[in-house]
Amino acid sequence: MDPLGQIQAKKIINRIFIFDLVFFVATAIASLILGSVFSGRKGLWGAIIAVIVLLVFALFTPLAFKILSRKKVNPRKFVLYVTGSWFLKLIIVFVALIILSRFAFFNRAVFAWTVFAGAVGVLAIEGLTVFLTGLPKVEERKEEANE
């Protein structure tokens, strides 16, 4: 990636990271309060578990960006790896759902709504941040294209 593209990508990474963390904290506070008020201890546990799953979900893409931005990766592979990280985090959520379906100590509705609201919010933040910030068009050099 050229220096301008790297600078712009770092801005996007940092914005996504900050927006995800702010959204995560707001979602965690709201779900913990609402879960415990409406469903007692089971609701609180549902919110706690959902917040943990959401934390992994929210931080996966910014961490993938940070790791990939330190390596010399051509733009096509960079996009492929980031898209793969989105797919991987969806798999993590589904695996968590499968494992957690066997337990009954938490309120599943609180868990499900927290994960759903959080996942939609995180994906919206990531997509809108990239869309509104915009990456400059990055063209590969001939010697990079032949690798």
GROMACS .gro file of C-alpha atoms in nm:
model
  147
    1MET     CA    1   0.000   0.000   0.000
    2ASP     CA    2   0.127   0.350  -0.075
    3PRO     CA    3   0.191   0.595   0.212
    4LEU     CA    4  -0.133   0.789   0.149
    5GLY     CA    5  -0.333   0.468   0.151
    6GLN     CA    6  -0.160   0.357   0.471
    7ILE     CA    7  -0.231   0.689   0.641
    8GLN     CA    8  -0.596   0.676   0.538
    9ALA     CA    9  -0.627   0.311   0.644
   10LYS     CA   10  -0.480   0.393   0.986
   11LYS     CA   11  -0.737   0.673   1.027
   12ILE     CA   12  -1.014   0.428   0.944
   13ILE     CA   13  -0.874   0.166   1.182
   14ASN     CA   14  -0.851   0.414   1.467
   15ARG     CA   15  -1.201   0.553   1.404
   16ILE     CA   16  -1.353   0.205   1.389
   17PHE     CA   17  -1.171   0.105   1.706
   18ILE     CA   18  -1.290   0.414   1.897
   19PHE     CA   19  -1.648   0.398   1.766
   20ASP     CA   20  -1.667   0.024   1.838
   21LEU     CA   21  -1.544   0.074   2.194
   22VAL     CA   22  -1.789   0.359   2.262
   23PHE     CA   23  -2.075   0.157   2.115
   24PHE     CA   24  -1.964  -0.151   2.308
   25VAL     CA   25  -1.961   0.035   2.641
   26ALA     CA   26  -2.304   0.188   2.574
   27THR     CA   27  -2.449  -0.148   2.472
   28ALA     CA   28  -2.293  -0.322   2.771
   29ILE     CA   29  -2.433  -0.069   3.019
   30ALA     CA   30  -2.780  -0.073   2.863
   31SER     CA   31  -2.800  -0.452   2.838
   32LEU     CA   32  -2.668  -0.511   3.190
   33ILE     CA   33  -2.919  -0.267   3.339
   34LEU     CA   34  -3.216  -0.377   3.127
   35GLY     CA   35  -3.134  -0.746   3.157
   36SER     CA   36  -3.113  -0.737   3.535
   37VAL     CA   37  -3.420  -0.513   3.574
   38PHE     CA   38  -3.649  -0.720   3.352
   39SER     CA   39  -3.514  -1.072   3.410
   40GLY     CA   40  -3.323  -1.063   3.737
   41ARG     CA   41  -3.012  -1.275   3.780
   42LYS     CA   42  -3.073  -1.477   3.462
   43GLY     CA   43  -3.105  -1.154   3.264
   44LEU     CA   44  -2.784  -1.023   3.414
   45TRP     CA   45  -2.600  -1.342   3.317
   46GLY     CA   46  -2.748  -1.326   2.967
   47ALA     CA   47  -2.622  -0.971   2.932
   48ILE     CA   48  -2.276  -1.054   3.070
   49ILE     CA   49  -2.228  -1.345   2.830
   50ALA     CA   50  -2.361  -1.140   2.539
   51VAL     CA   51  -2.124  -0.856   2.622
   52ILE     CA   52  -1.828  -1.096   2.616
   53VAL     CA   53  -1.935  -1.236   2.278
   54LEU     CA   54  -1.995  -0.883   2.152
   55LEU     CA   55  -1.650  -0.771   2.268
   56VAL     CA   56  -1.487  -1.041   2.056
   57PHE     CA   57  -1.717  -0.949   1.768
   58ALA     CA   58  -1.649  -0.575   1.798
   59LEU     CA   59  -1.272  -0.591   1.829
   60PHE     CA   60  -1.201  -0.857   1.569
   61THR     CA   61  -1.195  -0.631   1.261
   62PRO     CA   62  -0.991  -0.344   1.409
   63LEU     CA   63  -0.737  -0.595   1.539
   64ALA     CA   64  -0.721  -0.762   1.197
   65PHE     CA   65  -0.663  -0.419   1.040
   66LYS     CA   66  -0.388  -0.338   1.292
   67ILE     CA   67  -0.209  -0.669   1.236
   68LEU     CA   68  -0.237  -0.651   0.857
   69SER     CA   69  -0.135  -0.285   0.836
   70ARG     CA   70   0.201  -0.370   0.994
   71LYS     CA   71   0.278  -0.624   0.723
   72LYS     CA   72   0.350  -0.554   0.359
   73VAL     CA   73   0.032  -0.694   0.207
   74ASN     CA   74  -0.086  -0.594  -0.137
   75PRO     CA   75  -0.431  -0.426  -0.144
   76ARG     CA   76  -0.617  -0.724  -0.290
   77LYS     CA   77  -0.491  -0.960  -0.022
   78PHE     CA   78  -0.560  -0.697   0.244
   79VAL     CA   79  -0.928  -0.679   0.141
   80LEU     CA   80  -0.945  -1.058   0.123
   81TYR     CA   81  -0.802  -1.096   0.475
   82VAL     CA   82  -1.033  -0.831   0.623
   83THR     CA   83  -1.335  -0.992   0.457
   84GLY     CA   84  -1.216  -1.325   0.593
   85SER     CA   85  -1.198  -1.173   0.941
   86TRP     CA   86  -1.562  -1.065   0.911
   87PHE     CA   87  -1.655  -1.420   0.811
   88LEU     CA   88  -1.447  -1.563   1.096
   89LYS     CA   89  -1.615  -1.345   1.357
   90LEU     CA   90  -1.957  -1.458   1.233
   91ILE     CA   91  -1.842  -1.818   1.276
   92ILE     CA   92  -1.726  -1.738   1.630
   93VAL     CA   93  -2.070  -1.598   1.716
   94PHE     CA   94  -2.245  -1.905   1.572
   95VAL     CA   95  -2.015  -2.141   1.763
   96ALA     CA   96  -2.082  -1.944   2.083
   97LEU     CA   97  -2.456  -1.975   2.017
   98ILE     CA   98  -2.428  -2.351   1.969
   99ILE     CA   99  -2.224  -2.399   2.285
  100LEU     CA  100  -2.445  -2.170   2.494
  101SER     CA  101  -2.767  -2.337   2.378
  102ARG     CA  102  -2.690  -2.623   2.618
  103PHE     CA  103  -2.701  -2.404   2.930
  104ALA     CA  104  -3.003  -2.262   3.113
  105PHE     CA  105  -2.850  -2.031   3.377
  106PHE     CA  106  -2.900  -1.719   3.164
  107ASN     CA  107  -3.191  -1.550   2.990
  108ARG     CA  108  -3.167  -1.638   2.623
  109ALA     CA  109  -3.385  -1.348   2.509
  110VAL     CA  110  -3.159  -1.092   2.678
  111PHE     CA  111  -2.855  -1.265   2.531
  112ALA     CA  112  -3.003  -1.285   2.181
  113TRP     CA  113  -3.124  -0.925   2.168
  114THR     CA  114  -2.796  -0.792   2.305
  115VAL     CA  115  -2.588  -0.990   2.054
  116PHE     CA  116  -2.822  -0.898   1.769
  117ALA     CA  117  -2.828  -0.526   1.851
  118GLY     CA  118  -2.454  -0.524   1.911
  119ALA     CA  119  -2.367  -0.712   1.592
  120VAL     CA  120  -2.587  -0.491   1.377
  121GLY     CA  121  -2.442  -0.182   1.544
  122VAL     CA  122  -2.081  -0.295   1.502
  123LEU     CA  123  -2.128  -0.388   1.137
  124ALA     CA  124  -2.304  -0.055   1.073
  125ILE     CA  125  -2.023   0.136   1.243
  126GLU     CA  126  -1.754  -0.047   1.048
  127GLY     CA  127  -1.931  -0.013   0.714
  128LEU     CA  128  -2.028   0.351   0.759
  129THR     CA  129  -1.683   0.447   0.885
  130VAL     CA  130  -1.514   0.294   0.581
  131PHE     CA  131  -1.777   0.439   0.346
  132LEU     CA  132  -1.774   0.791   0.492
  133THR     CA  133  -1.398   0.811   0.539
  134GLY     CA  134  -1.321   0.660   0.202
  135LEU     CA  135  -1.000   0.500   0.093
  136PRO     CA  136  -0.810   0.653  -0.195
  137LYS     CA  137  -0.778   0.437  -0.502
  138VAL     CA  138  -0.467   0.228  -0.458
  139GLU     CA  139  -0.304   0.079  -0.763
  140GLU     CA  140  -0.050  -0.198  -0.751
  141ARG     CA  141   0.291  -0.147  -0.901
  142LYS     CA  142   0.389  -0.390  -1.173
  143GLU     CA  143   0.650  -0.566  -0.957
  144GLU     CA  144   0.394  -0.605  -0.671
  145ALA     CA  145   0.133  -0.747  -0.910
  146ASN     CA  146   0.372  -1.021  -1.022
  147GLU     CA  147   0.433  -1.157  -0.668
   0.00000   0.00000   0.00000
